[in-house]
Amino acid sequence: MVNGGAALLRFPVSPAAPGRDAEWARRGAAGDRAALEAIARAYQDRVYGLLLKLSGDPELALDLSQETFVRAFRSLKGFRGGASLGPWLLKIANNLFLDHVRAHRTESFDAWVDADPSREPAAEDPALSLFDNASDLAAALLTLPVPWRQALVLRYVEDMEYETIAEVLDVPLGTVKTWLFRGRDRLRTQLKGEAP
Amino acid sequence: MSCPTIRDRLQASLDRPLDEADRRALDTHLAGCAGCRAYQAELAALDAGLSAMPRVQAPQALMAGLEAAMDQQAAEGARRRRMPAWAWSTAAGVLVLVGLWRLAPGLAPHPIAETSPGTPTVEASGDPLLGWIDADPPGAPALLKDFDPVAEE
């Protein structure tokens, strides 16, 4: 009943271009404008798409995307040539999003953002009330604790493996699995109309 | 396997293929458990929905907003590339000035002193610091070995 082969085909490893990216990074760090533009053009959709899925706010996603690239351009010297620029850029974007959420948090939102994997959110959590009017999966996603949301978006939108998600979110592999499992379970119960 | 374990395995199977033993245990359990079959169906629907979330295109405003940042980074790179030329020019200028100073007798205040015979050298002691300590310059008070604090008072 469980088709492992199909699962593998459905989740291809993200296309990586380490040689190309390393060259762009080297030239970009030296101030080659064409290389900087190539990086931005190649990754703009992924960075923006991730931030839009995480925030649900096009304007915020645009601002944070621009900030992601600005920071990346300044830090290209620190990029290790063996890797694709994708996870590196998405890590910057994820951290910026988390910084933004933390900077704009309310007291009750605080624990929600810093969700302990074992923690069950309280019924009065503000994000849950948002779901009253939500009618699609993307909206349901926005009601999840930020770390669960980040893990799910990286898994499904970016087709990332556990290891890459762990690297991007800077957490152990086991935490990634827990966040994915809890996120999916929460969405499943919400979409069924059950109380979480 | 218990139902919670089966549900964990069902979730895991969405991300990675299960090994043969787990897959067989899962199939056996599902064949006799309606609750876990329902869970599997819901999970499959959710998985399909998440996988089908549309990819989005970044608005043109993103690239437009990066123009200034790219210009600035390029300008900084150009400045850094110019640095070695400045460094070479400066070094060449300093060398010319030193040469002129050495060659013009009126400009050089004193001839360069030769090393005096008593001056310790690296070659003599093997360590310039030890050389200076070991050697008592002519006329200088003896160092620690002959120093008598009572007599000094």
GROMACS .gro file of C-alpha atoms in nm:
model
  349
    1MET     CA    1   0.000   0.000   0.000
    2VAL     CA    2   0.292   0.231   0.055
    3ASN     CA    3   0.483   0.308  -0.255
    4GLY     CA    4   0.829   0.425  -0.154
    5GLY     CA    5   0.950   0.454  -0.510
    6ALA     CA    6   0.673   0.694  -0.598
    7ALA     CA    7   0.758   0.904  -0.293
    8LEU     CA    8   1.114   0.934  -0.414
    9LEU     CA    9   1.005   1.042  -0.759
   10ARG     CA   10   0.765   1.297  -0.619
   11PHE     CA   11   1.039   1.460  -0.413
   12PRO     CA   12   1.338   1.507  -0.634
   13VAL     CA   13   1.642   1.662  -0.480
   14SER     CA   14   1.651   2.035  -0.542
   15PRO     CA   15   1.851   2.116  -0.850
   16ALA     CA   16   2.192   2.230  -0.742
   17ALA     CA   17   2.461   2.390  -0.947
   18PRO     CA   18   2.761   2.403  -0.717
   19GLY     CA   19   3.015   2.477  -0.989
   20ARG     CA   20   2.809   2.753  -1.142
   21ASP     CA   21   2.712   2.895  -0.805
   22ALA     CA   22   3.067   2.888  -0.674
   23GLU     CA   23   3.179   3.081  -0.979
   24TRP     CA   24   2.898   3.335  -0.940
   25ALA     CA   25   2.979   3.369  -0.570
   26ARG     CA   26   3.349   3.423  -0.639
   27ARG     CA   27   3.283   3.681  -0.905
   28GLY     CA   28   3.002   3.844  -0.709
   29ALA     CA   29   3.222   3.878  -0.402
   30ALA     CA   30   3.475   4.057  -0.622
   31GLY     CA   31   3.204   4.301  -0.732
   32ASP     CA   32   3.118   4.153  -1.071
   33ARG     CA   33   2.776   4.305  -1.131
   34ALA     CA   34   2.678   4.050  -1.393
   35ALA     CA   35   2.738   3.769  -1.145
   36LEU     CA   36   2.531   3.946  -0.878
   37GLU     CA   37   2.247   3.989  -1.121
   38ALA     CA   38   2.272   3.625  -1.228
   39ILE     CA   39   2.241   3.515  -0.864
   40ALA     CA   40   1.940   3.738  -0.804
   41ARG     CA   41   1.766   3.629  -1.126
   42ALA     CA   42   1.831   3.259  -1.063
   43TYR     CA   43   1.703   3.259  -0.706
   44GLN     CA   44   1.450   3.543  -0.684
   45ASP     CA   45   1.146   3.318  -0.734
   46ARG     CA   46   1.258   3.068  -0.471
   47VAL     CA   47   1.343   3.332  -0.212
   48TYR     CA   48   1.027   3.532  -0.272
   49GLY     CA   49   0.812   3.219  -0.293
   50LEU     CA   50   0.942   3.091   0.038
   51LEU     CA   51   0.889   3.423   0.212
   52LEU     CA   52   0.540   3.458   0.065
   53LYS     CA   53   0.441   3.110   0.183
   54LEU     CA   54   0.584   3.181   0.528
   55SER     CA   55   0.432   3.525   0.572
   56GLY     CA   56   0.125   3.529   0.350
   57ASP     CA   57   0.205   3.897   0.289
   58PRO     CA   58   0.331   3.995  -0.060
   59GLU     CA   59   0.467   4.330   0.056
   60LEU     CA   60   0.658   4.180   0.346
   61ALA     CA   61   0.783   3.897   0.124
   62LEU     CA   62   0.916   4.154  -0.122
   63ASP     CA   63   1.091   4.358   0.147
   64LEU     CA   64   1.248   4.053   0.308
   65SER     CA   65   1.351   3.913  -0.032
   66GLN     CA   66   1.537   4.232  -0.111
   67GLU     CA   67   1.702   4.229   0.229
   68THR     CA   68   1.798   3.865   0.175
   69PHE     CA   69   1.986   3.946  -0.144
   70VAL     CA   70   2.146   4.260  -0.003
   71ARG     CA   71   2.282   4.060   0.291
   72ALA     CA   72   2.386   3.777   0.065
   73PHE     CA   73   2.579   4.011  -0.166
   74ARG     CA   74   2.770   4.147   0.132
   75SER     CA   75   2.848   3.799   0.259
   76LEU     CA   76   2.940   3.622  -0.063
   77LYS     CA   77   3.301   3.589   0.052
   78GLY     CA   78   3.176   3.361   0.329
   79PHE     CA   79   2.997   3.128   0.088
   80ARG     CA   80   3.160   2.786   0.071
   81GLY     CA   81   3.209   2.685  -0.288
   82GLY     CA   82   3.101   2.322  -0.252
   83ALA     CA   83   2.734   2.402  -0.200
   84SER     CA   84   2.452   2.543  -0.406
   85LEU     CA   85   2.361   2.900  -0.327
   86GLY     CA   86   1.996   2.796  -0.285
   87PRO     CA   87   1.999   2.661   0.071
   88TRP     CA   88   2.238   2.937   0.175
   89LEU     CA   89   2.005   3.208   0.044
   90LEU     CA   90   1.698   3.037   0.190
   91LYS     CA   91   1.870   3.019   0.526
   92ILE     CA   92   1.924   3.395   0.517
   93ALA     CA   93   1.560   3.444   0.414
   94ASN     CA   94   1.433   3.215   0.690
   95ASN     CA   95   1.640   3.393   0.953
   96LEU     CA   96   1.517   3.732   0.834
   97PHE     CA   97   1.159   3.612   0.852
   98LEU     CA   98   1.212   3.481   1.204
   99ASP     CA   99   1.375   3.810   1.304
  100HIS     CA  100   1.077   3.996   1.164
  101VAL     CA  101   0.826   3.779   1.348
  102ARG     CA  102   1.017   3.815   1.672
  103ALA     CA  103   1.042   4.192   1.630
  104HIS     CA  104   0.666   4.218   1.580
  105ARG     CA  105   0.553   3.957   1.824
  106THR     CA  106   0.298   4.002   2.089
  107GLU     CA  107   0.342   3.841   2.427
  108SER     CA  108   0.106   3.558   2.345
  109PHE     CA  109   0.269   3.512   2.006
  110ASP     CA  110   0.611   3.472   2.165
  111ALA     CA  111   0.575   3.111   2.273
  112TRP     CA  112   0.400   3.035   1.945
  113VAL     CA  113   0.704   3.139   1.744
  114ASP     CA  114   0.954   2.963   1.963
  115ALA     CA  115   0.749   2.648   1.965
  116ASP     CA  116   0.899   2.367   2.158
  117PRO     CA  117   0.848   2.055   1.944
  118SER     CA  118   0.663   1.890   2.229
  119ARG     CA  119   0.445   2.189   2.301
  120GLU     CA  120   0.077   2.193   2.212
  121PRO     CA  121  -0.047   2.545   2.142
  122ALA     CA  122  -0.312   2.686   2.371
  123ALA     CA  123  -0.664   2.729   2.234
  124GLU     CA  124  -0.637   3.106   2.270
  125ASP     CA  125  -0.327   3.130   2.052
  126PRO     CA  126  -0.397   3.424   1.815
  127ALA     CA  127  -0.284   3.243   1.504
  128LEU     CA  128  -0.553   2.981   1.553
  129SER     CA  129  -0.830   3.236   1.539
  130LEU     CA  130  -0.707   3.341   1.196
  131PHE     CA  131  -0.808   3.004   1.068
  132ASP     CA  132  -1.175   3.069   1.131
  133ASN     CA  133  -1.203   3.230   0.792
  134ALA     CA  134  -0.933   3.036   0.614
  135SER     CA  135  -1.051   2.827   0.325
  136ASP     CA  136  -0.739   2.689   0.167
  137LEU     CA  137  -0.425   2.508   0.255
  138ALA     CA  138  -0.197   2.809   0.221
  139ALA     CA  139  -0.407   2.994   0.475
  140ALA     CA  140  -0.409   2.691   0.703
  141LEU     CA  141  -0.033   2.682   0.680
  142LEU     CA  142  -0.016   3.034   0.817
  143THR     CA  143  -0.183   2.921   1.136
  144LEU     CA  144   0.095   2.680   1.223
  145PRO     CA  145   0.375   2.765   1.461
  146VAL     CA  146   0.650   2.928   1.260
  147PRO     CA  147   0.904   2.643   1.288
  148TRP     CA  148   0.649   2.384   1.174
  149ARG     CA  149   0.551   2.613   0.889
  150GLN     CA  150   0.913   2.666   0.788
  151ALA     CA  151   0.979   2.291   0.786
  152LEU     CA  152   0.668   2.217   0.577
  153VAL     CA  153   0.734   2.493   0.326
  154LEU     CA  154   1.094   2.385   0.277
  155ARG     CA  155   0.979   2.024   0.242
  156TYR     CA  156   0.697   2.081  -0.003
  157VAL     CA  157   0.774   2.405  -0.186
  158GLU     CA  158   1.149   2.354  -0.199
  159ASP     CA  159   1.142   1.973  -0.221
  160MET     CA  160   1.417   1.961   0.039
  161GLU     CA  161   1.537   1.649   0.215
  162TYR     CA  162   1.548   1.633   0.594
  163GLU     CA  163   1.924   1.701   0.597
  164THR     CA  164   1.898   2.021   0.393
  165ILE     CA  165   1.604   2.146   0.600
  166ALA     CA  166   1.807   2.083   0.915
  167GLU     CA  167   2.093   2.280   0.765
  168VAL     CA  168   1.873   2.571   0.660
  169LEU     CA  169   1.685   2.589   0.990
  170ASP     CA  170   1.996   2.511   1.192
  171VAL     CA  171   1.832   2.240   1.398
  172PRO     CA  172   1.898   1.868   1.447
  173LEU     CA  173   1.753   1.617   1.203
  174GLY     CA  174   1.516   1.477   1.466
  175THR     CA  175   1.368   1.821   1.522
  176VAL     CA  176   1.295   1.855   1.151
  177LYS     CA  177   1.108   1.524   1.151
  178THR     CA  178   0.911   1.626   1.461
  179TRP     CA  179   0.816   1.962   1.312
  180LEU     CA  180   0.707   1.800   0.985
  181PHE     CA  181   0.505   1.533   1.160
  182ARG     CA  182   0.336   1.777   1.396
  183GLY     CA  183   0.273   2.029   1.121
  184ARG     CA  184   0.107   1.772   0.897
  185ASP     CA  185  -0.096   1.632   1.181
  186ARG     CA  186  -0.217   1.977   1.282
  187LEU     CA  187  -0.314   2.062   0.924
  188ARG     CA  188  -0.491   1.731   0.886
  189THR     CA  189  -0.705   1.788   1.192
  190GLN     CA  190  -0.775   2.151   1.100
  191LEU     CA  191  -0.878   2.066   0.747
  192LYS     CA  192  -1.105   1.795   0.883
  193GLY     CA  193  -1.266   2.057   1.102
  194GLU     CA  194  -1.150   1.897   1.424
  195ALA     CA  195  -1.019   2.101   1.712
  196PRO     CA  196  -0.639   2.072   1.718
  197MET     CA  197   0.274  -0.227   1.572
  198SER     CA  198   0.040   0.003   1.761
  199CYS     CA  199  -0.176   0.264   1.585
  200PRO     CA  200   0.046   0.560   1.692
  201THR     CA  201   0.352   0.380   1.558
  202ILE     CA  202   0.173   0.301   1.234
  203ARG     CA  203   0.073   0.667   1.196
  204ASP     CA  204   0.434   0.773   1.250
  205ARG     CA  205   0.540   0.529   0.981
  206LEU     CA  206   0.271   0.661   0.748
  207GLN     CA  207   0.405   1.013   0.792
  208ALA     CA  208   0.762   0.895   0.739
  209SER     CA  209   0.659   0.717   0.420
  210LEU     CA  210   0.557   1.054   0.273
  211ASP     CA  211   0.918   1.170   0.289
  212ARG     CA  212   1.123   0.857   0.240
  213PRO     CA  213   1.059   0.499   0.135
  214LEU     CA  214   1.019   0.260   0.425
  215ASP     CA  215   1.232  -0.046   0.453
  216GLU     CA  216   1.079  -0.377   0.353
  217ALA     CA  217   0.999  -0.494   0.709
  218ASP     CA  218   0.827  -0.167   0.802
  219ARG     CA  219   0.630  -0.168   0.481
  220ARG     CA  220   0.504  -0.522   0.538
  221ALA     CA  221   0.408  -0.444   0.899
  222LEU     CA  222   0.229  -0.132   0.782
  223ASP     CA  223   0.034  -0.316   0.515
  224THR     CA  224  -0.065  -0.589   0.756
  225HIS     CA  225  -0.187  -0.336   1.013
  226LEU     CA  226  -0.375  -0.125   0.761
  227ALA     CA  227  -0.557  -0.431   0.628
  228GLY     CA  228  -0.719  -0.477   0.967
  229CYS     CA  229  -0.750  -0.121   1.103
  230ALA     CA  230  -1.014   0.112   0.958
  231GLY     CA  231  -0.899   0.404   1.175
  232CYS     CA  232  -0.546   0.394   1.038
  233ARG     CA  233  -0.675   0.353   0.685
  234ALA     CA  234  -0.880   0.669   0.730
  235TYR     CA  235  -0.573   0.842   0.871
  236GLN     CA  236  -0.373   0.729   0.570
  237ALA     CA  237  -0.634   0.866   0.330
  238GLU     CA  238  -0.646   1.205   0.505
  239LEU     CA  239  -0.270   1.224   0.512
  240ALA     CA  240  -0.249   1.137   0.144
  241ALA     CA  241  -0.496   1.414   0.057
  242LEU     CA  242  -0.301   1.663   0.265
  243ASP     CA  243   0.026   1.552   0.111
  244ALA     CA  244  -0.115   1.593  -0.239
  245GLY     CA  245  -0.246   1.940  -0.151
  246LEU     CA  246   0.086   2.054  -0.006
  247SER     CA  247   0.276   1.915  -0.303
  248ALA     CA  248   0.046   2.100  -0.541
  249MET     CA  249   0.091   2.440  -0.378
  250PRO     CA  250   0.163   2.672  -0.665
  251ARG     CA  251   0.511   2.812  -0.720
  252VAL     CA  252   0.511   3.186  -0.744
  253GLN     CA  253   0.709   3.429  -0.952
  254ALA     CA  254   0.883   3.716  -0.783
  255PRO     CA  255   0.744   4.057  -0.884
  256GLN     CA  256   0.959   4.272  -1.109
  257ALA     CA  257   0.994   4.515  -0.822
  258LEU     CA  258   1.236   4.273  -0.657
  259MET     CA  259   1.505   4.301  -0.924
  260ALA     CA  260   1.438   4.672  -0.960
  261GLY     CA  261   1.488   4.715  -0.587
  262LEU     CA  262   1.821   4.535  -0.604
  263GLU     CA  263   1.973   4.762  -0.867
  264ALA     CA  264   2.123   5.000  -0.612
  265ALA     CA  265   2.262   4.717  -0.399
  266MET     CA  266   2.425   4.558  -0.703
  267ASP     CA  267   2.568   4.891  -0.815
  268GLN     CA  268   2.712   4.951  -0.469
  269GLN     CA  269   2.865   4.604  -0.448
  270ALA     CA  270   3.016   4.647  -0.794
  271ALA     CA  271   3.159   4.987  -0.699
  272GLU     CA  272   3.315   4.842  -0.384
  273GLY     CA  273   3.464   4.562  -0.588
  274ALA     CA  274   3.609   4.812  -0.833
  275ARG     CA  275   3.761   5.010  -0.546
  276ARG     CA  276   3.919   4.696  -0.405
  277ARG     CA  277   4.058   4.606  -0.745
  278ARG     CA  278   4.216   4.950  -0.771
  279MET     CA  279   4.382   4.920  -0.432
  280PRO     CA  280   4.687   4.720  -0.544
  281ALA     CA  281   4.774   4.989  -0.801
  282TRP     CA  282   4.764   5.253  -0.531
  283ALA     CA  283   4.976   5.038  -0.306
  284TRP     CA  284   5.237   4.988  -0.578
  285SER     CA  285   5.247   5.359  -0.658
  286THR     CA  286   5.289   5.449  -0.293
  287ALA     CA  287   5.561   5.193  -0.240
  288ALA     CA  288   5.747   5.313  -0.552
  289GLY     CA  289   5.724   5.674  -0.433
  290VAL     CA  290   5.861   5.586  -0.092
  291LEU     CA  291   6.152   5.396  -0.249
  292VAL     CA  292   6.243   5.691  -0.470
  293LEU     CA  293   6.238   5.928  -0.174
  294VAL     CA  294   6.456   5.699   0.037
  295GLY     CA  295   6.701   5.661  -0.251
  296LEU     CA  296   6.727   6.036  -0.297
  297TRP     CA  297   6.775   6.083   0.075
  298ARG     CA  298   7.057   5.830   0.086
  299LEU     CA  299   7.230   5.966  -0.222
  300ALA     CA  300   7.215   6.336  -0.139
  301PRO     CA  301   7.501   6.400   0.114
  302GLY     CA  302   7.349   6.719   0.248
  303LEU     CA  303   7.017   6.557   0.320
  304ALA     CA  304   7.147   6.254   0.514
  305PRO     CA  305   7.207   6.373   0.874
  306HIS     CA  306   7.448   6.097   0.981
  307PRO     CA  307   7.621   5.813   0.808
  308ILE     CA  308   7.478   5.478   0.888
  309ALA     CA  309   7.669   5.343   1.189
  310GLU     CA  310   7.856   5.018   1.147
  311THR     CA  311   7.785   4.747   1.394
  312SER     CA  312   8.027   4.777   1.688
  313PRO     CA  313   8.241   4.474   1.778
  314GLY     CA  314   8.065   4.422   2.114
  315THR     CA  315   7.716   4.430   1.977
  316PRO     CA  316   7.560   4.090   2.003
  317THR     CA  317   7.417   3.949   1.688
  318VAL     CA  318   7.172   3.680   1.606
  319GLU     CA  319   7.454   3.468   1.473
  320ALA     CA  320   7.660   3.502   1.795
  321SER     CA  321   7.398   3.394   2.044
  322GLY     CA  322   7.142   3.227   1.829
  323ASP     CA  323   6.874   3.439   1.993
  324PRO     CA  324   6.887   3.817   1.975
  325LEU     CA  325   6.713   3.862   2.307
  326LEU     CA  326   6.946   3.625   2.492
  327GLY     CA  327   7.237   3.787   2.316
  328TRP     CA  328   7.150   4.127   2.461
  329ILE     CA  329   7.113   3.985   2.813
  330ASP     CA  330   7.432   3.783   2.805
  331ALA     CA  331   7.647   4.059   2.670
  332ASP     CA  332   7.755   4.330   2.913
  333PRO     CA  333   7.818   4.642   2.713
  334PRO     CA  334   8.155   4.801   2.800
  335GLY     CA  335   8.120   5.034   3.101
  336ALA     CA  336   7.767   4.927   3.180
  337PRO     CA  337   7.689   4.791   3.526
  338ALA     CA  338   7.685   4.419   3.551
  339LEU     CA  339   7.345   4.264   3.517
  340LEU     CA  340   7.182   4.031   3.763
  341LYS     CA  341   7.474   3.803   3.821
  342ASP     CA  342   7.684   4.081   3.989
  343PHE     CA  343   7.403   4.300   4.116
  344ASP     CA  344   7.405   4.353   4.493
  345PRO     CA  345   7.100   4.552   4.608
  346VAL     CA  346   7.251   4.622   4.954
  347ALA     CA  347   7.570   4.760   4.813
  348GLU     CA  348   7.370   4.972   4.570
  349GLU     CA  349   7.188   5.142   4.859
   0.00000   0.00000   0.00000
